[in-house]
């Protein structure tokens, strides 16, 4: 059964279904340089379906977000060990950007991660990716660290995080 979370005009935000994985992989291939095996997508869907979401217009997938949960040191509390959400990948196809769908995907995934009792959420983003950095800042994330040569091509990443107890 489809779990629809939000509707923005003709776009629905809903939980991913196993049959969506191939189109999600196609969007990933078109939009981002970081790619994954089909097994990896399936394992994230298995592990955290509440935060593996897709945006769909008239039956066509136009965006996705996928996340995982981890235990580790807090990005906010000194020496704190917490359960955290981690955005693994998010993208919206070019022709549907700037319409709020990316923000809705991130926003709904934050709710999904909170359902799993995470205290915070974090992600890595290329320092040059101004659109994405602005989007995350608008949703309450802040830049926590700069990760030197994080990407294979040598670019640095910002680690951005949001604390749910703020
Ligand atoms: C990042 C991405 C997912 C944003 O999706 P989107 O649907 O365009 O995002 P939104 O429409 O919700 O925009 C949210 C904010 O981001 C910024 N933004 C997004 N796209 C923008 C654009 N084309 N031009 C200017 N600002 C933009 C704006 O600040 C916007 O805020 P606003 O609502 O006040 O205008 C999309 O640009 C994308 O898929 N990029 C390629 C993949 C990628 O970089 N993923 C992130 C990896 S960490």
mmCIF file of C-alpha atoms and ligand atoms in Angstrom:
data_model
loop_
_atom_site.group_PDB
_atom_site.id
_atom_site.type_symbol
_atom_site.label_atom_id
_atom_site.label_comp_id
_atom_site.label_asym_id
_atom_site.label_seq_id
_atom_site.Cartn_x
_atom_site.Cartn_y
_atom_site.Cartn_z
ATOM 1 C CA UNK A 1 0.000 0.000 0.000
ATOM 2 C CA UNK A 2 1.333 3.471 -0.902
ATOM 3 C CA UNK A 3 2.054 5.776 2.050
ATOM 4 C CA UNK A 4 1.441 9.348 0.811
ATOM 5 C CA UNK A 5 2.874 11.988 3.149
ATOM 6 C CA UNK A 6 2.326 15.299 1.349
ATOM 7 C CA UNK A 7 0.860 16.742 -1.801
ATOM 8 C CA UNK A 8 2.240 19.979 -3.304
ATOM 9 C CA UNK A 9 0.196 20.869 -6.377
ATOM 10 C CA UNK A 10 0.413 17.825 -8.647
ATOM 11 C CA UNK A 11 3.437 16.390 -6.853
ATOM 12 C CA UNK A 12 3.089 13.752 -4.174
ATOM 13 C CA UNK A 13 5.728 12.915 -1.593
ATOM 14 C CA UNK A 14 5.417 9.292 -0.574
ATOM 15 C CA UNK A 15 7.413 6.455 0.855
ATOM 16 C CA UNK A 16 9.532 4.550 -1.633
ATOM 17 C CA UNK A 17 8.361 1.137 -2.768
ATOM 18 C CA UNK A 18 10.799 -1.621 -3.888
ATOM 19 C CA UNK A 19 9.532 -1.131 -7.475
ATOM 20 C CA UNK A 20 10.713 2.519 -7.347
ATOM 21 C CA UNK A 21 14.376 1.592 -6.867
ATOM 22 C CA UNK A 22 15.288 1.392 -10.563
ATOM 23 C CA UNK A 23 13.838 4.866 -11.340
ATOM 24 C CA UNK A 24 15.496 6.227 -8.171
ATOM 25 C CA UNK A 25 18.838 4.840 -9.417
ATOM 26 C CA UNK A 26 18.226 6.493 -12.801
ATOM 27 C CA UNK A 27 17.669 9.886 -11.128
ATOM 28 C CA UNK A 28 20.806 9.369 -9.043
ATOM 29 C CA UNK A 29 22.843 8.579 -12.175
ATOM 30 C CA UNK A 30 21.596 11.747 -13.905
ATOM 31 C CA UNK A 31 22.033 14.122 -10.988
ATOM 32 C CA UNK A 32 24.940 13.133 -8.739
ATOM 33 C CA UNK A 33 28.477 11.802 -9.152
ATOM 34 C CA UNK A 34 28.107 9.391 -6.192
ATOM 35 C CA UNK A 35 26.470 6.108 -7.223
ATOM 36 C CA UNK A 36 25.574 2.927 -5.330
ATOM 37 C CA UNK A 37 24.705 -0.714 -5.963
ATOM 38 C CA UNK A 38 21.062 -1.823 -6.148
ATOM 39 C CA UNK A 39 21.730 -3.855 -2.992
ATOM 40 C CA UNK A 40 22.645 -0.656 -1.131
ATOM 41 C CA UNK A 41 19.368 1.047 -2.127
ATOM 42 C CA UNK A 42 17.384 -2.036 -1.098
ATOM 43 C CA UNK A 43 19.151 -2.229 2.263
ATOM 44 C CA UNK A 44 18.404 1.448 3.028
ATOM 45 C CA UNK A 45 14.758 0.911 2.121
ATOM 46 C CA UNK A 46 14.640 -2.119 4.394
ATOM 47 C CA UNK A 47 16.379 -0.344 7.241
ATOM 48 C CA UNK A 48 14.603 3.025 7.215
ATOM 49 C CA UNK A 49 11.505 3.151 4.969
ATOM 50 C CA UNK A 50 10.223 6.167 6.999
ATOM 51 C CA UNK A 51 13.004 8.292 5.465
ATOM 52 C CA UNK A 52 13.390 6.764 1.993
ATOM 53 C CA UNK A 53 10.954 8.974 0.144
ATOM 54 C CA UNK A 54 10.170 9.865 -3.405
ATOM 55 C CA UNK A 55 8.526 12.799 -5.187
ATOM 56 C CA UNK A 56 6.212 11.801 -8.015
ATOM 57 C CA UNK A 57 4.259 13.724 -10.654
ATOM 58 C CA UNK A 58 1.643 11.915 -12.757
ATOM 59 C CA UNK A 59 3.211 8.547 -12.009
ATOM 60 C CA UNK A 60 6.767 9.685 -12.865
ATOM 61 C CA UNK A 61 9.463 9.852 -10.208
ATOM 62 C CA UNK A 62 11.114 13.280 -10.143
ATOM 63 C CA UNK A 63 13.077 13.149 -6.882
ATOM 64 C CA UNK A 64 14.106 11.029 -3.938
ATOM 65 C CA UNK A 65 15.799 11.110 -0.557
ATOM 66 C CA UNK A 66 17.332 8.181 1.286
ATOM 67 C CA UNK A 67 18.732 8.097 4.793
ATOM 68 C CA UNK A 68 20.070 5.762 7.425
ATOM 69 C CA UNK A 69 20.415 5.757 11.195
ATOM 70 C CA UNK A 70 23.715 5.432 13.030
ATOM 71 C CA UNK A 71 25.044 5.487 16.564
ATOM 72 C CA UNK A 72 27.984 7.820 17.081
ATOM 73 C CA UNK A 73 29.386 10.940 18.644
ATOM 74 C CA UNK A 74 26.994 13.855 18.757
ATOM 75 C CA UNK A 75 27.608 16.805 16.450
ATOM 76 C CA UNK A 76 26.332 19.044 19.254
ATOM 77 C CA UNK A 77 27.126 17.588 22.685
ATOM 78 C CA UNK A 78 30.719 17.180 23.798
ATOM 79 C CA UNK A 79 31.426 13.481 24.394
ATOM 80 C CA UNK A 80 27.758 12.637 23.810
ATOM 81 C CA UNK A 81 26.937 9.333 22.089
ATOM 82 C CA UNK A 82 23.642 9.532 20.199
ATOM 83 C CA UNK A 83 21.422 7.909 17.608
ATOM 84 C CA UNK A 84 21.604 10.072 14.485
ATOM 85 C CA UNK A 85 19.894 10.221 11.134
ATOM 86 C CA UNK A 86 22.209 10.529 8.115
ATOM 87 C CA UNK A 87 21.050 11.796 4.716
ATOM 88 C CA UNK A 88 22.790 9.488 2.239
ATOM 89 C CA UNK A 89 21.479 11.035 -0.974
ATOM 90 C CA UNK A 90 18.838 13.500 -2.163
ATOM 91 C CA UNK A 91 18.072 14.780 -5.637
ATOM 92 C CA UNK A 92 15.363 16.344 -7.778
ATOM 93 C CA UNK A 93 15.568 16.190 -11.582
ATOM 94 C CA UNK A 94 16.667 19.408 -13.236
ATOM 95 C CA UNK A 95 13.353 20.459 -14.789
ATOM 96 C CA UNK A 96 11.533 20.293 -11.435
ATOM 97 C CA UNK A 97 14.053 22.142 -9.259
ATOM 98 C CA UNK A 98 13.277 25.366 -7.432
ATOM 99 C CA UNK A 99 9.628 24.377 -6.811
ATOM 100 C CA UNK A 100 10.009 23.336 -3.187
ATOM 101 C CA UNK A 101 10.089 19.564 -3.764
ATOM 102 C CA UNK A 102 13.652 19.140 -2.462
ATOM 103 C CA UNK A 103 12.722 20.987 0.743
ATOM 104 C CA UNK A 104 9.635 18.811 1.211
ATOM 105 C CA UNK A 105 11.674 15.635 0.755
ATOM 106 C CA UNK A 106 14.198 16.727 3.381
ATOM 107 C CA UNK A 107 11.486 17.960 5.723
ATOM 108 C CA UNK A 108 9.493 14.713 5.542
ATOM 109 C CA UNK A 109 12.652 12.625 5.994
ATOM 110 C CA UNK A 110 13.418 14.592 9.175
ATOM 111 C CA UNK A 111 10.022 13.475 10.512
ATOM 112 C CA UNK A 112 10.803 9.879 9.504
ATOM 113 C CA UNK A 113 14.120 9.928 11.314
ATOM 114 C CA UNK A 114 12.524 11.427 14.448
ATOM 115 C CA UNK A 115 10.070 8.504 14.455
ATOM 116 C CA UNK A 116 13.147 6.310 15.031
ATOM 117 C CA UNK A 117 14.145 8.278 18.149
ATOM 118 C CA UNK A 118 17.133 10.027 16.578
ATOM 119 C CA UNK A 119 18.331 13.110 18.448
ATOM 120 C CA UNK A 120 19.939 14.746 15.428
ATOM 121 C CA UNK A 121 20.425 14.437 11.682
ATOM 122 C CA UNK A 122 23.504 15.174 9.579
ATOM 123 C CA UNK A 123 24.721 15.108 6.007
ATOM 124 C CA UNK A 124 27.705 15.902 3.839
ATOM 125 C CA UNK A 125 27.438 18.377 0.986
ATOM 126 C CA UNK A 126 29.997 19.658 -1.518
ATOM 127 C CA UNK A 127 31.256 23.080 -0.456
ATOM 128 C CA UNK A 128 30.480 24.350 -3.978
ATOM 129 C CA UNK A 129 26.829 23.167 -3.863
ATOM 130 C CA UNK A 130 25.304 26.508 -2.901
ATOM 131 C CA UNK A 131 21.693 25.547 -3.713
ATOM 132 C CA UNK A 132 21.818 22.514 -1.450
ATOM 133 C CA UNK A 133 23.637 24.364 1.383
ATOM 134 C CA UNK A 134 20.961 27.102 1.273
ATOM 135 C CA UNK A 135 18.173 24.547 1.294
ATOM 136 C CA UNK A 136 19.580 22.780 4.359
ATOM 137 C CA UNK A 137 20.167 26.087 6.178
ATOM 138 C CA UNK A 138 16.570 27.092 5.497
ATOM 139 C CA UNK A 139 15.421 23.851 7.129
ATOM 140 C CA UNK A 140 17.531 24.447 10.260
ATOM 141 C CA UNK A 141 20.798 22.656 9.485
ATOM 142 C CA UNK A 142 24.028 24.484 10.198
ATOM 143 C CA UNK A 143 27.585 23.946 9.016
ATOM 144 C CA UNK A 144 29.398 21.969 11.685
ATOM 145 C CA UNK A 145 32.780 21.119 10.081
ATOM 146 C CA UNK A 146 34.648 21.232 6.798
ATOM 147 C CA UNK A 147 35.789 17.735 5.740
ATOM 148 C CA UNK A 148 38.993 18.079 3.711
ATOM 149 C CA UNK A 149 39.102 16.224 0.331
ATOM 150 C CA UNK A 150 36.004 14.261 1.295
ATOM 151 C CA UNK A 151 35.007 13.478 -2.288
ATOM 152 C CA UNK A 152 36.926 11.269 -4.724
ATOM 153 C CA UNK A 153 37.648 14.233 -6.992
ATOM 154 C CA UNK A 154 39.313 16.002 -4.052
ATOM 155 C CA UNK A 155 36.549 18.505 -3.206
ATOM 156 C CA UNK A 156 35.879 19.364 0.447
ATOM 157 C CA UNK A 157 32.490 18.722 2.066
ATOM 158 C CA UNK A 158 30.594 20.613 4.701
ATOM 159 C CA UNK A 159 29.211 18.432 7.427
ATOM 160 C CA UNK A 160 25.853 20.012 8.219
ATOM 161 C CA UNK A 161 23.705 18.958 11.159
ATOM 162 C CA UNK A 162 20.428 19.725 12.921
ATOM 163 C CA UNK A 163 19.683 19.098 16.580
ATOM 164 C CA UNK A 164 16.092 17.996 17.214
ATOM 165 C CA UNK A 165 16.093 19.173 20.800
ATOM 166 C CA UNK A 166 16.669 22.859 19.788
HETATM 167 C C1 LIG B 1 19.601 20.241 -3.936
HETATM 168 C C2 LIG B 1 18.291 19.900 -4.627
HETATM 169 C C3 LIG B 1 17.821 18.521 -4.148
HETATM 170 C C4 LIG B 1 17.240 20.953 -4.258
HETATM 171 O O1 LIG B 1 15.994 20.541 -4.773
HETATM 172 P P1 LIG B 1 14.880 21.635 -5.181
HETATM 173 O O2 LIG B 1 13.607 20.880 -5.392
HETATM 174 O O3 LIG B 1 15.373 22.454 -6.272
HETATM 175 O O4 LIG B 1 14.818 22.496 -3.841
HETATM 176 P P2 LIG B 1 13.722 23.556 -3.432
HETATM 177 O O5 LIG B 1 12.925 23.963 -4.618
HETATM 178 O O6 LIG B 1 13.004 23.012 -2.266
HETATM 179 O O7 LIG B 1 14.632 24.787 -2.982
HETATM 180 C C5 LIG B 1 14.927 25.016 -1.659
HETATM 181 C C6 LIG B 1 15.913 26.148 -1.507
HETATM 182 O O8 LIG B 1 17.138 25.807 -2.120
HETATM 183 C C7 LIG B 1 17.627 26.871 -2.870
HETATM 184 N N1 LIG B 1 17.513 26.504 -4.273
HETATM 185 C C8 LIG B 1 17.213 25.296 -4.751
HETATM 186 N N2 LIG B 1 17.290 25.284 -6.092
HETATM 187 C C9 LIG B 1 17.650 26.503 -6.472
HETATM 188 C C10 LIG B 1 17.919 27.080 -7.740
HETATM 189 N N3 LIG B 1 17.824 26.375 -8.872
HETATM 190 N N4 LIG B 1 18.275 28.357 -7.753
HETATM 191 C C11 LIG B 1 18.384 29.064 -6.620
HETATM 192 N N5 LIG B 1 18.153 28.545 -5.401
HETATM 193 C C12 LIG B 1 17.789 27.288 -5.317
HETATM 194 C C13 LIG B 1 16.806 28.038 -2.539
HETATM 195 O O9 LIG B 1 17.390 28.651 -1.413
HETATM 196 C C14 LIG B 1 15.503 27.440 -2.160
HETATM 197 O O10 LIG B 1 14.901 28.250 -1.221
HETATM 198 P P3 LIG B 1 13.542 29.062 -1.556
HETATM 199 O O11 LIG B 1 12.459 28.048 -1.409
HETATM 200 O O12 LIG B 1 13.536 30.101 -0.497
HETATM 201 O O13 LIG B 1 13.690 29.577 -2.955
HETATM 202 C C15 LIG B 1 18.445 19.929 -6.174
HETATM 203 O O14 LIG B 1 19.022 21.166 -6.540
HETATM 204 C C16 LIG B 1 19.291 18.787 -6.732
HETATM 205 O O15 LIG B 1 18.786 17.684 -6.968
HETATM 206 N N6 LIG B 1 20.574 19.017 -6.954
HETATM 207 C C17 LIG B 1 21.475 17.972 -7.510
HETATM 208 C C18 LIG B 1 21.728 16.878 -6.509
HETATM 209 C C19 LIG B 1 22.299 17.444 -5.224
HETATM 210 O O16 LIG B 1 23.145 18.320 -5.252
HETATM 211 N N7 LIG B 1 21.846 16.893 -4.079
HETATM 212 C C20 LIG B 1 22.312 17.328 -2.777
HETATM 213 C C21 LIG B 1 23.533 16.590 -2.421
HETATM 214 S S1 LIG B 1 24.017 16.910 -0.743
#
